[in-house]
């Protein structure tokens, strides 16, 4: 398994959309038995971002050594540390997206998520386009009339929101690594939205920083 393949398999091993994961593994010509091998490859390279023992050591230079040069590098948004940056990689299983690696002032990993490739702004979605592995977290900011964070931990965040499109129902949108995994009508969940609410969308996505 090559390094890019290992990263893709490792990411998929931690995603909730089983149908998408099964299809992605078929594209790579492997099965779930590859999960352990992929995690081991990243651990040896000291790049397993979910290993608490090495997460603070996932340095930009290690990613470059393991994956090769990124598609592009951008400075971090205004208001963050002056040497912070973002690195972007294209992964074959998700050809229309890029993997964004947010690096701290010391160039160690702060966050990892999928964003839309070549589109600095989120695009307007129709209801039929809200499909797992086709929507990224940034899309919901300009597509939903109300966005409530209802759950989240580590690399996943769940929202309750309806599309701006008239007649769209409130749904739970479940994201792993900023990539949509499933959409469930909120009425089917028997949950109180206000009681479940987490901090604001802006604080979760890091928007509105000075």
C-alpha positions in Angstrom: 0.0 0.0 0.0 1.4 3.4 -1.0 1.4 6.3 1.5 -1.5 8.2 -0.1 -3.5 4.9 -0.2 -2.7 4.3 3.5 -3.9 7.8 4.5 -7.2 7.3 2.6 -7.8 3.9 4.1 -7.0 5.2 7.6 -9.5 8.1 7.2 -12.1 5.7 5.9 -11.6 3.3 8.9 -12.9 6.2 11.1 -15.9 7.3 9.0 -19.5 6.4 9.7 -20.9 6.1 6.2 -20.4 2.3 5.6 -21.7 2.3 2.0 -19.2 5.1 1.1 -16.4 3.3 2.9 -17.1 0.0 1.1 -17.1 1.8 -2.3 -13.9 3.6 -1.4 -12.1 0.4 -0.5 -13.3 -1.2 -3.7 -11.8 1.7 -5.7 -8.5 1.1 -3.9 -8.6 -2.7 -4.4 -8.5 -3.5 -0.7 -10.9 -4.6 2.0 -11.4 -3.8 5.7 -8.4 -6.0 6.5 -6.3 -3.1 5.2 -7.4 -0.8 8.1 -4.8 -2.1 10.5 -2.0 -2.0 8.0 -2.9 1.6 7.0 -2.9 2.7 10.7 0.4 1.0 11.3 2.0 2.8 8.3 0.8 6.1 9.6 1.9 5.3 13.2 5.4 4.3 11.9 5.6 7.7 10.1 4.4 9.3 13.4 1.4 10.7 11.6 -1.6 9.0 13.3 -3.5 12.1 14.3 -5.7 10.1 16.6 -2.9 8.6 18.7 -2.7 10.9 21.8 0.9 9.9 22.2 2.1 11.4 18.9 -0.6 13.9 17.9 1.6 16.9 19.0 4.4 15.5 16.8 2.5 15.4 13.5 4.8 17.9 11.8 4.4 19.4 8.3 7.7 18.1 7.3 6.7 14.6 8.2 3.6 14.9 6.0 5.7 16.1 3.1 8.1 13.2 3.6 5.3 10.7 3.7 2.8 12.1 1.1 5.0 14.3 -1.1 4.6 17.9 -1.8 1.1 19.3 -1.1 -1.1 20.7 -3.9 -0.7 24.1 -2.4 0.1 25.9 0.9 -1.7 28.9 2.2 -1.1 31.1 5.3 -3.6 30.7 8.1 -6.5 33.1 8.3 -5.9 36.5 9.6 -5.9 36.6 13.4 -4.1 33.3 13.9 -0.4 32.9 14.7 1.8 34.4 12.1 3.6 31.2 11.1 0.5 29.0 11.0 -0.5 27.6 7.7 -2.7 25.2 5.7 -1.5 22.4 3.5 -3.9 20.9 0.9 -3.7 17.4 -0.7 -5.8 15.7 -3.4 -6.9 12.1 -2.6 -8.1 9.9 -5.5 -11.1 8.5 -3.6 -12.5 12.1 -3.3 -11.5 13.7 -6.6 -13.7 16.8 -6.2 -12.4 17.6 -2.7 -9.1 18.4 -1.0 -7.8 17.4 2.4 -6.9 20.5 4.4 -4.3 20.1 7.1 -4.2 23.1 9.4 -0.8 23.7 11.0 0.0 25.6 14.1 2.7 28.3 14.5 5.1 25.4 15.1 3.8 23.6 12.0 2.3 20.7 14.0 -1.2 19.5 13.1 -4.1 21.4 14.5 -6.9 20.1 12.4 -7.7 17.9 9.4 -10.8 18.1 7.2 -12.1 17.9 3.7 -12.9 21.1 1.7 -14.2 21.7 -1.8 -11.3 21.7 -4.3 -10.7 24.9 -6.2 -13.7 26.7 -4.7 -12.8 29.2 -2.0 -16.5 29.7 -1.2 -19.2 27.1 -0.5 -21.7 26.6 -3.3 -25.5 26.6 -3.2 -27.0 23.1 -2.9 -30.4 21.7 -3.9 -32.0 19.1 -1.8 -31.2 16.3 -4.2 -27.5 17.2 -4.0 -27.3 16.6 -0.3 -25.6 13.2 -0.5 -23.0 11.5 1.7 -19.4 12.1 0.6 -20.5 14.9 -1.7 -21.0 17.7 0.8 -18.5 19.4 3.0 -19.0 21.1 6.3 -18.4 24.6 4.9 -21.3 24.1 2.5 -23.9 24.3 5.3 -23.0 27.9 6.3 -24.5 29.4 3.1 -27.1 26.7 2.5 -29.1 26.5 5.7 -31.4 29.0 7.4 -30.5 27.8 10.9 -27.5 25.8 11.9 -27.4 24.2 15.4 -24.4 22.0 16.5 -26.0 19.1 18.4 -23.0 16.8 18.9 -19.4 16.4 18.3 -16.2 14.8 19.3 -12.7 14.7 17.8 -13.0 14.6 14.0 -16.8 14.5 13.8 -19.5 17.1 14.3 -23.3 16.7 13.9 -25.7 19.6 13.0 -29.4 20.1 12.9 -30.5 22.4 10.0 -32.8 22.7 7.1 -31.7 23.8 3.6 -32.7 27.3 2.4 -34.7 25.5 -0.4 -38.4 25.9 0.4 -40.0 22.9 1.9 -36.7 21.3 3.1 -37.1 19.5 6.4 -34.9 19.9 9.4 -32.3 17.1 9.3 -29.3 15.8 11.3 -26.2 16.3 9.1 -23.4 14.1 10.4 -19.8 15.0 9.3 -16.5 13.1 9.8 -13.4 15.1 8.9 -15.7 17.8 7.5 -17.2 15.3 5.0 -20.9 14.5 5.1 -21.6 10.9 6.2 -25.4 10.7 6.6 -28.5 12.9 6.7 -31.4 11.9 8.9 -34.8 13.7 9.2 -34.8 15.3 12.7 -38.4 14.2 13.3 -37.2 10.6 13.2 -34.7 11.1 16.1 -37.0 12.1 19.0 -34.5 14.6 20.3 -34.9 18.1 21.7 -32.8 20.4 19.5 -32.4 23.1 22.1 -31.3 20.7 24.8 -28.9 19.0 22.4 -27.4 22.3 21.1 -23.6 22.8 21.3 -21.6 26.0 20.7 -22.3 28.1 17.6 -21.4 27.1 14.1 -18.9 30.0 13.9 -17.0 28.7 16.9 -16.9 25.1 15.6 -15.7 26.1 12.1 -13.4 28.8 13.4 -15.3 31.5 11.6 -15.6 35.1 12.6 -12.2 35.2 14.3 -10.5 38.7 14.7 
